[in-house]
PDB file of C-alpha atoms in Angstrom:
ATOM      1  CA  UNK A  13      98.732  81.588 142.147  1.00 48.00           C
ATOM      2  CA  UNK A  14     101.876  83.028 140.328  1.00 57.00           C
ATOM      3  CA  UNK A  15     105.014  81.345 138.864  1.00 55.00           C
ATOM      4  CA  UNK A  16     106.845  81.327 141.989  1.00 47.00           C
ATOM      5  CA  UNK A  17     104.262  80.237 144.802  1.00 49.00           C
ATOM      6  CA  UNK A  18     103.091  77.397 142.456  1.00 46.00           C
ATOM      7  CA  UNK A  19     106.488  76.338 142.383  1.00 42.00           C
ATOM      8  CA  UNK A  20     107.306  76.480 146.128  1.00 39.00           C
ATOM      9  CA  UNK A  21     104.018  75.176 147.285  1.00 41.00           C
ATOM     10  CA  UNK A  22     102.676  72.725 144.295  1.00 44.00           C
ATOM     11  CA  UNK A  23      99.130  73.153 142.309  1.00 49.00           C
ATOM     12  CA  UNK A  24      95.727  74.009 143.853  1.00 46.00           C
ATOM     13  CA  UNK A  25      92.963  72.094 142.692  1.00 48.00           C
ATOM     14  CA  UNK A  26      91.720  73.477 139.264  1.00 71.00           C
ATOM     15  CA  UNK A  27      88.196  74.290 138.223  1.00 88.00           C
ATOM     16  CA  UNK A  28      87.472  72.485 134.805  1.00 92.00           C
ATOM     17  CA  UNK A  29      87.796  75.317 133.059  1.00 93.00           C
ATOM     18  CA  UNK A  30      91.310  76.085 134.292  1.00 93.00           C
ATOM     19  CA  UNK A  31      91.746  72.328 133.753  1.00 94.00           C
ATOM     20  CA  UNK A  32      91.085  72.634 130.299  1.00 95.00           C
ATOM     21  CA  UNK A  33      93.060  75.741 129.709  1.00 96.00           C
ATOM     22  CA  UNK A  34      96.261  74.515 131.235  1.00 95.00           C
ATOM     23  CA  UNK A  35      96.211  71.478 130.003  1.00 96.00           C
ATOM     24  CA  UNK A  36      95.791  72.130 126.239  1.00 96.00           C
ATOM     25  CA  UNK A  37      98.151  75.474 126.991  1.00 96.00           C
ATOM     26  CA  UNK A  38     100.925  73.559 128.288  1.00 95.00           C
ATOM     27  CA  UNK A  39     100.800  70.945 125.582  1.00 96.00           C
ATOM     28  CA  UNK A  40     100.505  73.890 122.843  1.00 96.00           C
ATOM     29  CA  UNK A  41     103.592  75.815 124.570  1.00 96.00           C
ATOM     30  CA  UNK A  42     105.721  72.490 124.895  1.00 94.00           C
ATOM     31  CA  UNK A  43     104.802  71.327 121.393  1.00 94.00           C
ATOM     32  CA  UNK A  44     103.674  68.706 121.943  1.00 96.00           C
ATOM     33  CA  UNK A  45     100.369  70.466 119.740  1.00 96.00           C
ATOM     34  CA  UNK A  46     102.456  72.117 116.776  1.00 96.00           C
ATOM     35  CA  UNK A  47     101.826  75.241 115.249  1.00 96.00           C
ATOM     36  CA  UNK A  48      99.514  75.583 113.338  1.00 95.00           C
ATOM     37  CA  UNK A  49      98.373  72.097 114.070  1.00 96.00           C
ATOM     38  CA  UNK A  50      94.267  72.658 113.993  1.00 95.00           C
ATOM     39  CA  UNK A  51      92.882  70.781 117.047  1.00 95.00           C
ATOM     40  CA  UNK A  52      89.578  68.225 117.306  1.00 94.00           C
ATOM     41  CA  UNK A  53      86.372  69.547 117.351  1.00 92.00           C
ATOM     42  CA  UNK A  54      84.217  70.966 120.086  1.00 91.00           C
ATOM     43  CA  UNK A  55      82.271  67.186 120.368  1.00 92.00           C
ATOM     44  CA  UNK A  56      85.931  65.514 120.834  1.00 94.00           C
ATOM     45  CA  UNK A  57      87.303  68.117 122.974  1.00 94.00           C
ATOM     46  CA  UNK A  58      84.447  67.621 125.553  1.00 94.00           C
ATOM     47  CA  UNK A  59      84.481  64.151 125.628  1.00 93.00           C
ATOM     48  CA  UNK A  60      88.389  64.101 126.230  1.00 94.00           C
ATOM     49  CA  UNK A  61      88.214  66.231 129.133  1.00 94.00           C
ATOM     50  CA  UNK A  62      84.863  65.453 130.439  1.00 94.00           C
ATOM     51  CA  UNK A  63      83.373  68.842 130.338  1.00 94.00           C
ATOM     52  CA  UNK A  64      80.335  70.939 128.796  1.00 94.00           C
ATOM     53  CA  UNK A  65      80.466  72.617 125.580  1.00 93.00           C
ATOM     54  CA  UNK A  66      80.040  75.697 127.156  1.00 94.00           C
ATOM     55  CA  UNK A  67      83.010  75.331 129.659  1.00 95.00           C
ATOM     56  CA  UNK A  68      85.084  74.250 126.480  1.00 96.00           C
ATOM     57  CA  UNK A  69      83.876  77.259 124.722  1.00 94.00           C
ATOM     58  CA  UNK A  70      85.279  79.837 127.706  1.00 96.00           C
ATOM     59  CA  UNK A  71      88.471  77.931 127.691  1.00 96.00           C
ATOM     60  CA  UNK A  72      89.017  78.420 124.111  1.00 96.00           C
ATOM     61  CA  UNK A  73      88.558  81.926 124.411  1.00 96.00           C
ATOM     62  CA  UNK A  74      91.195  82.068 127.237  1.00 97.00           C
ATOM     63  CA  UNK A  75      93.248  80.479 125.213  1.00 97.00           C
ATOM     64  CA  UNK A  76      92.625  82.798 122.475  1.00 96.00           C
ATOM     65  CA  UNK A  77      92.865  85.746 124.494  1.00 96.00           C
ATOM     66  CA  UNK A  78      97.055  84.523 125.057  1.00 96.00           C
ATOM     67  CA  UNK A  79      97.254  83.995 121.362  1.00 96.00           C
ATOM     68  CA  UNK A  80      98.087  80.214 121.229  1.00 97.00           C
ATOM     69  CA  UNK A  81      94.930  79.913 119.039  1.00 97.00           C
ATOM     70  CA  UNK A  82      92.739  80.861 116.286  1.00 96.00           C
ATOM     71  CA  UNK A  83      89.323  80.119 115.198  1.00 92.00           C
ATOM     72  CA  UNK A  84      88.141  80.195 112.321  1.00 90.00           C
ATOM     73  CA  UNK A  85      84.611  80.014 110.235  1.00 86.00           C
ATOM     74  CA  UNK A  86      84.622  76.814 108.180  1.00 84.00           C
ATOM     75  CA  UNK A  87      88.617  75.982 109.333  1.00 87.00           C
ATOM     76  CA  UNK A  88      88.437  75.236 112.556  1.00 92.00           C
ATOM     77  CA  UNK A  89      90.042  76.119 115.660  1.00 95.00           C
ATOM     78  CA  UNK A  90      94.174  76.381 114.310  1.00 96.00           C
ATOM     79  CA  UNK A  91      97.572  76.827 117.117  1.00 97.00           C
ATOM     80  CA  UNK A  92      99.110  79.743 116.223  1.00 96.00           C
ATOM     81  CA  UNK A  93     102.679  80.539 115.166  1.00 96.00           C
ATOM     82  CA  UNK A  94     104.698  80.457 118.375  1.00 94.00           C
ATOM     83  CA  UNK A  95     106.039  84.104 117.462  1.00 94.00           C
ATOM     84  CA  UNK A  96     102.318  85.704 118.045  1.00 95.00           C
ATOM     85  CA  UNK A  97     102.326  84.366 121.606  1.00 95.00           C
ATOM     86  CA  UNK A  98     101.973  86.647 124.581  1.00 93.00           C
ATOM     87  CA  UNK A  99     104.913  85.639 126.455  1.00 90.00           C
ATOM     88  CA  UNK A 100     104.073  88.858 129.261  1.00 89.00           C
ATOM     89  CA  UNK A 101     101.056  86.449 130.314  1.00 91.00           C
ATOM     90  CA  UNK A 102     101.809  84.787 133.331  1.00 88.00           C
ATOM     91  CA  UNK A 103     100.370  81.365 132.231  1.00 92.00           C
ATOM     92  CA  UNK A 104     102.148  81.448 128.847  1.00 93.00           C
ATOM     93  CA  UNK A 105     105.152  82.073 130.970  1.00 90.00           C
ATOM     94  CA  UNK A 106     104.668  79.535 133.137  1.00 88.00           C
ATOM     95  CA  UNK A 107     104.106  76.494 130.838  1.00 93.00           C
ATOM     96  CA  UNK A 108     106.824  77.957 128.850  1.00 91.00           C
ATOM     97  CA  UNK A 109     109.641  77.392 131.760  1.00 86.00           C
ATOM     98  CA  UNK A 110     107.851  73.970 133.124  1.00 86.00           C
ATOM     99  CA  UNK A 111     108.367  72.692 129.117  1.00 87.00           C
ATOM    100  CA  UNK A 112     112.294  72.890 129.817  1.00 82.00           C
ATOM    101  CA  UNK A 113     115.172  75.658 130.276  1.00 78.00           C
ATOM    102  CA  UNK A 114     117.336  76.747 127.851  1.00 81.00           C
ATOM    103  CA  UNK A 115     120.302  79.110 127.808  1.00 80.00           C
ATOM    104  CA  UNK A 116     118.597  81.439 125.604  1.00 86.00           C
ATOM    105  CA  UNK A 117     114.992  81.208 126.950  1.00 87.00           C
ATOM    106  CA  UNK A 118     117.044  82.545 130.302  1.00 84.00           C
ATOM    107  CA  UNK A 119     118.885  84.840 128.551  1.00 86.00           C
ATOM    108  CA  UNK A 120     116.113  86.666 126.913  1.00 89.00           C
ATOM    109  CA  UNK A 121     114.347  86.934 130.404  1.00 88.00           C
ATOM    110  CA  UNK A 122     117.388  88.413 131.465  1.00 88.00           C
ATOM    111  CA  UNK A 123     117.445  91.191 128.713  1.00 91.00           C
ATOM    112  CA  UNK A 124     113.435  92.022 129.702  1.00 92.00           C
ATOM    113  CA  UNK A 125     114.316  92.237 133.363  1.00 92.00           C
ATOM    114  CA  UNK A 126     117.417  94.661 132.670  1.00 94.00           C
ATOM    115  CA  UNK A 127     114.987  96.576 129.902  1.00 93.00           C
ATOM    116  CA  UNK A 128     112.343  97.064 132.722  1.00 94.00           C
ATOM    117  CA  UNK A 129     113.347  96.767 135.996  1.00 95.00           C
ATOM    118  CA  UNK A 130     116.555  99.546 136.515  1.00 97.00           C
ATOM    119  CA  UNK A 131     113.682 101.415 134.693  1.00 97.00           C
ATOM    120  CA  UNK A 132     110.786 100.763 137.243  1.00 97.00           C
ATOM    121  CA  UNK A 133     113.211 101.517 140.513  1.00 98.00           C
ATOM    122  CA  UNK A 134     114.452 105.247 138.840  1.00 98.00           C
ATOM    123  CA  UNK A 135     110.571 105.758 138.616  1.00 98.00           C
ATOM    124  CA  UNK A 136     110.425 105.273 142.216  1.00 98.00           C
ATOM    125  CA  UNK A 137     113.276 106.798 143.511  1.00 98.00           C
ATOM    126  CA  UNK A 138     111.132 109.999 141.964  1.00 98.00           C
ATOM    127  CA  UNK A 139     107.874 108.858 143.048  1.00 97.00           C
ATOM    128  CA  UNK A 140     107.715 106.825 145.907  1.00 97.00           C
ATOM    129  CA  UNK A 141     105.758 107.790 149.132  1.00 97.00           C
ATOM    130  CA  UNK A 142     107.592 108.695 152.382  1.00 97.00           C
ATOM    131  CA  UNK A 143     105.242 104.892 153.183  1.00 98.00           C
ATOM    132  CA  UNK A 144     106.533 103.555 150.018  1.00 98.00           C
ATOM    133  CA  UNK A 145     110.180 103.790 151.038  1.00 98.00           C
ATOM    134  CA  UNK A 146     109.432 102.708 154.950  1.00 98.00           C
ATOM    135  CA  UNK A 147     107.811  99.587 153.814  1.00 98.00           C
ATOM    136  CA  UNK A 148     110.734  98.372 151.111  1.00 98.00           C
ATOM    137  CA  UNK A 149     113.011  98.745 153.618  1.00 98.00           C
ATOM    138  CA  UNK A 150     110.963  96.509 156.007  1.00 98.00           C
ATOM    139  CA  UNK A 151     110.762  93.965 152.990  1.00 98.00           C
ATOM    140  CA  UNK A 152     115.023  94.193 152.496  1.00 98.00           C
ATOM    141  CA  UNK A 153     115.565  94.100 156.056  1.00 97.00           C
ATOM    142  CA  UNK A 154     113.593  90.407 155.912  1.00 97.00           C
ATOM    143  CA  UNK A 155     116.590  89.161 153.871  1.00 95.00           C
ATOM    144  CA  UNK A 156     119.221  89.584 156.432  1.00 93.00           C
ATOM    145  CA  UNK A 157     117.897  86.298 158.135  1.00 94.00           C
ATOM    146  CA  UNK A 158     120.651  83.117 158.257  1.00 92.00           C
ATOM    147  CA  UNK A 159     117.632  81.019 159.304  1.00 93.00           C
ATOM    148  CA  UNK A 160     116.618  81.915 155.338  1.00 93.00           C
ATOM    149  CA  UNK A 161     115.083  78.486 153.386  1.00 89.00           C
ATOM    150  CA  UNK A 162     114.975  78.515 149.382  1.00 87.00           C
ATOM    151  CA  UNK A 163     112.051  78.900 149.602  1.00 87.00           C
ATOM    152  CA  UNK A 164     111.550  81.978 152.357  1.00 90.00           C
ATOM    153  CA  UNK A 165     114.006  84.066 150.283  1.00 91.00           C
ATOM    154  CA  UNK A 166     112.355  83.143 147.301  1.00 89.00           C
ATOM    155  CA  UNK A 167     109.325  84.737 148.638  1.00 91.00           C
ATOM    156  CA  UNK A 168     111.239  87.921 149.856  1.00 94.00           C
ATOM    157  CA  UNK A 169     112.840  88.735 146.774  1.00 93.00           C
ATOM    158  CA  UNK A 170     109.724  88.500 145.014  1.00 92.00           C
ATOM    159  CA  UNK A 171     107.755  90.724 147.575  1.00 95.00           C
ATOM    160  CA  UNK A 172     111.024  93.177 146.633  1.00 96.00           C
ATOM    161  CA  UNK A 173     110.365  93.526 143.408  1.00 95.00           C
ATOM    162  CA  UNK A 174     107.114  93.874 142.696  1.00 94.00           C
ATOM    163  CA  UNK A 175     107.184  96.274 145.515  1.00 97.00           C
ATOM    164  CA  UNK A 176     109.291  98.235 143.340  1.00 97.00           C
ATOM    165  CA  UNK A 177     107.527  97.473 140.384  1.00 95.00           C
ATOM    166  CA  UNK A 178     104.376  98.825 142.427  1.00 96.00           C
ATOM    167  CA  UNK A 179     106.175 102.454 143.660  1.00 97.00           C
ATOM    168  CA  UNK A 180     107.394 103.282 139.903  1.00 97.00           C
ATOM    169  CA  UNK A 181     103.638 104.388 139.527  1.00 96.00           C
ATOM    170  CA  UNK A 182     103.706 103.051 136.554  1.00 95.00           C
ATOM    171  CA  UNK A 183     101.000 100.587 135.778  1.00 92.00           C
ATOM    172  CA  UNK A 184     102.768  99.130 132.855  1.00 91.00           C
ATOM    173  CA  UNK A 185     105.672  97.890 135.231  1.00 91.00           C
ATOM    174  CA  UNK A 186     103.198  96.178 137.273  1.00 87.00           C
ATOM    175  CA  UNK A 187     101.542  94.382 134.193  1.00 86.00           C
ATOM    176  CA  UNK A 188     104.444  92.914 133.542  1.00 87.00           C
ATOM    177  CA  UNK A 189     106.030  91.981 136.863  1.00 86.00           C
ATOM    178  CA  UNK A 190     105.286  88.467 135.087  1.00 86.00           C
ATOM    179  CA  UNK A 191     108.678  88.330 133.892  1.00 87.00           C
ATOM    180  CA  UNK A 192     110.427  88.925 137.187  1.00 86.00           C
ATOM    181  CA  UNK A 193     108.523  86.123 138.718  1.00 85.00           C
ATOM    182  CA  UNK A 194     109.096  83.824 136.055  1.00 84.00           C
ATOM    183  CA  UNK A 195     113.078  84.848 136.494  1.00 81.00           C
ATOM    184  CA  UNK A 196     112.925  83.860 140.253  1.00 77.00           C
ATOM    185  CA  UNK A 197     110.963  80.541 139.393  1.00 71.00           C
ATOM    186  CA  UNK A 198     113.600  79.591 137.526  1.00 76.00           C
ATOM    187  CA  UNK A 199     116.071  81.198 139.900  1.00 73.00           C
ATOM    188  CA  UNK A 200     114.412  78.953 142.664  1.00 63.00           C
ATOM    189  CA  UNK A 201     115.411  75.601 140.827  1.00 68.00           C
ATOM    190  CA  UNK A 202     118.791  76.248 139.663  1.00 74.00           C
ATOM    191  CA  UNK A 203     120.846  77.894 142.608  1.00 75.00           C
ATOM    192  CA  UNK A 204     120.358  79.403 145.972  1.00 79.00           C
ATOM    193  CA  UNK A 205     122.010  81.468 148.558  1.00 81.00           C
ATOM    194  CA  UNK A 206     120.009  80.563 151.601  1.00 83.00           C
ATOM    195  CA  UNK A 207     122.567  77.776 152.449  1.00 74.00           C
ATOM    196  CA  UNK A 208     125.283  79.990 152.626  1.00 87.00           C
ATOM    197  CA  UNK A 209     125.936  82.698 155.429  1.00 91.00           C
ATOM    198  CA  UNK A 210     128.300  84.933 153.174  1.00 92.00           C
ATOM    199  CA  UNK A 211     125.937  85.133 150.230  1.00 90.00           C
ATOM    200  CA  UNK A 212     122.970  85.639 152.144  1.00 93.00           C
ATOM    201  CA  UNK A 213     125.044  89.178 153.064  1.00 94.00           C
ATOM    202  CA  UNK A 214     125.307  89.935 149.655  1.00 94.00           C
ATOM    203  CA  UNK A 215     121.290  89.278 149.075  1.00 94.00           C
ATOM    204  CA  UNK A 216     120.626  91.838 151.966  1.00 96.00           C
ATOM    205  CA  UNK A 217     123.495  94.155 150.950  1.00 97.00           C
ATOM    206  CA  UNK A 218     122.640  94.378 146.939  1.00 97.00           C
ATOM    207  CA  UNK A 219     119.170  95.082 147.557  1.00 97.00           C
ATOM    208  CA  UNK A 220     119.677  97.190 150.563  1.00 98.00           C
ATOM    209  CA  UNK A 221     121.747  99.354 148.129  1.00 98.00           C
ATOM    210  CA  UNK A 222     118.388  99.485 145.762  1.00 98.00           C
ATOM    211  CA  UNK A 223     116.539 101.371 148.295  1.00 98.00           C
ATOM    212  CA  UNK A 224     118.773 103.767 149.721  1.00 98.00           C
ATOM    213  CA  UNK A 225     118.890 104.720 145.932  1.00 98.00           C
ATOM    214  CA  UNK A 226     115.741 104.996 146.166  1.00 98.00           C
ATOM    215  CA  UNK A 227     114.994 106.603 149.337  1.00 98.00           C
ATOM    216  CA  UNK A 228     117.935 109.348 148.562  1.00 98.00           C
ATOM    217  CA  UNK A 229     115.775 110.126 145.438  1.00 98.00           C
ATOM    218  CA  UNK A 230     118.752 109.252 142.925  1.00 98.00           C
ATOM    219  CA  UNK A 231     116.940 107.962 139.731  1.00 98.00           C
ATOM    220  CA  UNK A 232     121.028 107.455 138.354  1.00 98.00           C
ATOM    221  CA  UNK A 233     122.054 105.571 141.635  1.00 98.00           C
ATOM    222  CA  UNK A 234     118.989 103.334 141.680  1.00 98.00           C
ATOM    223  CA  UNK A 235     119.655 102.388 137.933  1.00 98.00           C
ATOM    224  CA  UNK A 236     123.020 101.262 138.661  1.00 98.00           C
ATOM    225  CA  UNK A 237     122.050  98.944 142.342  1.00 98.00           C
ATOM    226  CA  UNK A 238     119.456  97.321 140.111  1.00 97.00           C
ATOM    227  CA  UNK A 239     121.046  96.626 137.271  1.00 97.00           C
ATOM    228  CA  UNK A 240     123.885  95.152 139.718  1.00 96.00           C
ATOM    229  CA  UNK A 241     121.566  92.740 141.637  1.00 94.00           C
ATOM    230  CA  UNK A 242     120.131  91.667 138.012  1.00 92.00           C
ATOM    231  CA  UNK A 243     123.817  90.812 136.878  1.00 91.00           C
ATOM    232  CA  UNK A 244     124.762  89.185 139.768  1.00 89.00           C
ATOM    233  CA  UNK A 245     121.279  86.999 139.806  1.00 84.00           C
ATOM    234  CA  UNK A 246     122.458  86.166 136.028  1.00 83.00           C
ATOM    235  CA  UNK A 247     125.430  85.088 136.530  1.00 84.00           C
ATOM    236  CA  UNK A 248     124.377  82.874 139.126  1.00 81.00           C
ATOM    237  CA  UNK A 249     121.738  81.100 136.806  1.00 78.00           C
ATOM    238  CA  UNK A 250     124.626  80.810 134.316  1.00 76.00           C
ATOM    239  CA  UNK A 251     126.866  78.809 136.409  1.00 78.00           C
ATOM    240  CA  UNK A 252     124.476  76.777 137.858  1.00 75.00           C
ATOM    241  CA  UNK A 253     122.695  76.158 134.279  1.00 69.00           C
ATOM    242  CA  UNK A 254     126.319  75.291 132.628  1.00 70.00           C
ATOM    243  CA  UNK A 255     126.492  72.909 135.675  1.00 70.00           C
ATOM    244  CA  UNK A 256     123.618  71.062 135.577  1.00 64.00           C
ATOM    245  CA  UNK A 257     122.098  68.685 133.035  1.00 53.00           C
ATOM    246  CA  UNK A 258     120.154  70.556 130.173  1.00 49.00           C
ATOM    247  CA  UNK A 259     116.253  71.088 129.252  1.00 45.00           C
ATOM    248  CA  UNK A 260     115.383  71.166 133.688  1.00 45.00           C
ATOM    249  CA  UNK A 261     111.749  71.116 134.353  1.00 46.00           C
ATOM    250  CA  UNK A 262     110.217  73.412 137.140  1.00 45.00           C
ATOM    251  CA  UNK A 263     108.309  70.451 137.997  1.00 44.00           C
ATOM    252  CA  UNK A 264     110.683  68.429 138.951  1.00 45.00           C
ATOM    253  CA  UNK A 265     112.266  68.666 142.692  1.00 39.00           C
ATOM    254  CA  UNK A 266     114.038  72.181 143.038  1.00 35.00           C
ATOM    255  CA  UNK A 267     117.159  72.185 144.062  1.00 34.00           C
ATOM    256  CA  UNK A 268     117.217  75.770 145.646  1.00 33.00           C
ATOM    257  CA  UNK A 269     116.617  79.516 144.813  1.00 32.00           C
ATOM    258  CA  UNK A 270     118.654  81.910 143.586  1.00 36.00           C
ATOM    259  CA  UNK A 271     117.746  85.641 145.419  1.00 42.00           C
ATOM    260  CA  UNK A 272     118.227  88.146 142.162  1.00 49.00           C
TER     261      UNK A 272
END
């Protein structure tokens, strides 16, 4: 379940391994574990989360695998400065955004989406499929709909990009479609034009724009209506962020989405 659907339709039940993993994840990413704090030992651990040594071990290589942690012979098993953390996994990304907003944690997923995204959509304006193109413009047609919830756009916008993300071809875009999602989570508790007729329009009209870009096989063009519907989606988080009370938790009731 990614960023967005697990905020729009709440947690599945967890296996204890995932139990494990998020739990001792999110505490890491929200410091409430501090770098380079070591944590308790395997006998501890277990006993604290009621699970077998072997689950624990498989967690703590998940764990390790995102670089929150470190194990070492004799040392122990040691959090890792947050600087080494892979912020392009989905989970780190995740627990990082339900730990509390800030204005620069938004702006720096800004800067990733306008670093990789204009990119992704001039890679399919010159590869997409005949199919490729018929389908997105099924998907932005789906936004043009004043019966549109929070959390119905939500979805559509998502489908969007990684649609796009998809077409470029390139399988690096796709790896880290993370970051868009993560930008619409937080998108989907700060603002939201599904209550509004006018900016519903714009929605369909932006992104509309994106794929006859895309479709006319203008690499330029497609740059420029995706770099627009990432600035407009911005500035939208911006005024609703400067408007409501700081540090908001993703867990806590949304209060709409914000289409990018």
């Amino acid at each position: 379940m990614g960023l967005l659907e697990t905020t729009i339709t709440g947690r599945k039940g967890r296996s204890s391994h995932a139990h494990v993993v998020a739990e001792l994840g999110s505490a890491i990413v929200a410091g409430r574990i501090p770098e380079g704090a070591l944590l308790p030992g395997d006998a501890e651990l277990s006993a604290r989360f009621g699970v077998s040594r072997t689950v624990l071990r498989e967690a703590m290589k998940t764990l390790s695998a995102k670089r929150l942690i470190e194990a070492k012979a004799k040392v122990g098993t040691r959090v890792v400065d947050r600087a080494s953390w892979n912020f392009f996994d989905a989970d780190v990304l995740g627990w990082r955004c339900q730990s509390g907003l800030d204005f620069e944690f938004i702006e720096h997923l800004a800067e990733m989406r306008m670093a990789l995204e204009p990119a992704a959509a001039a890679a399919a304006a010159r590869r997409a499929s005949n199919d490729d193109i018929v389908q997105l413009y099924a998907i932005a047609a789906r936004f043009d709909d004043l019966a549109h919830t929070p959390e119905t756009i939500a979805k559509v916008d998502l489908e969007f990009h990684l649609a796009i993300a998809r077409m470029s071809g390139n399988p690096f875009m796709r790896s880290a479609s993370a970051i868009v999602e993560a930008a619409l989570a937080i998108s989907f508790q700060l603002s939201s034009p599904a209550a509004s007729p006018e900016k519903i329009d714009e929605v369909a009209t932006n992104h509309l724009r994106i794929v006859h870009a895309i479709a006319s096989r203008d690499p330029d063009k497609a740059v420029h209506a995706m770099r627009h519907v990432i600035e407009v989606g911005k500035s939208r988080i911006r005024s609703s962020f400067a408007a409501s009370e700081p540090a908001r938790h993703l867990g806590e009731e949304p209060a709409a989405v914000t289409a990018s």
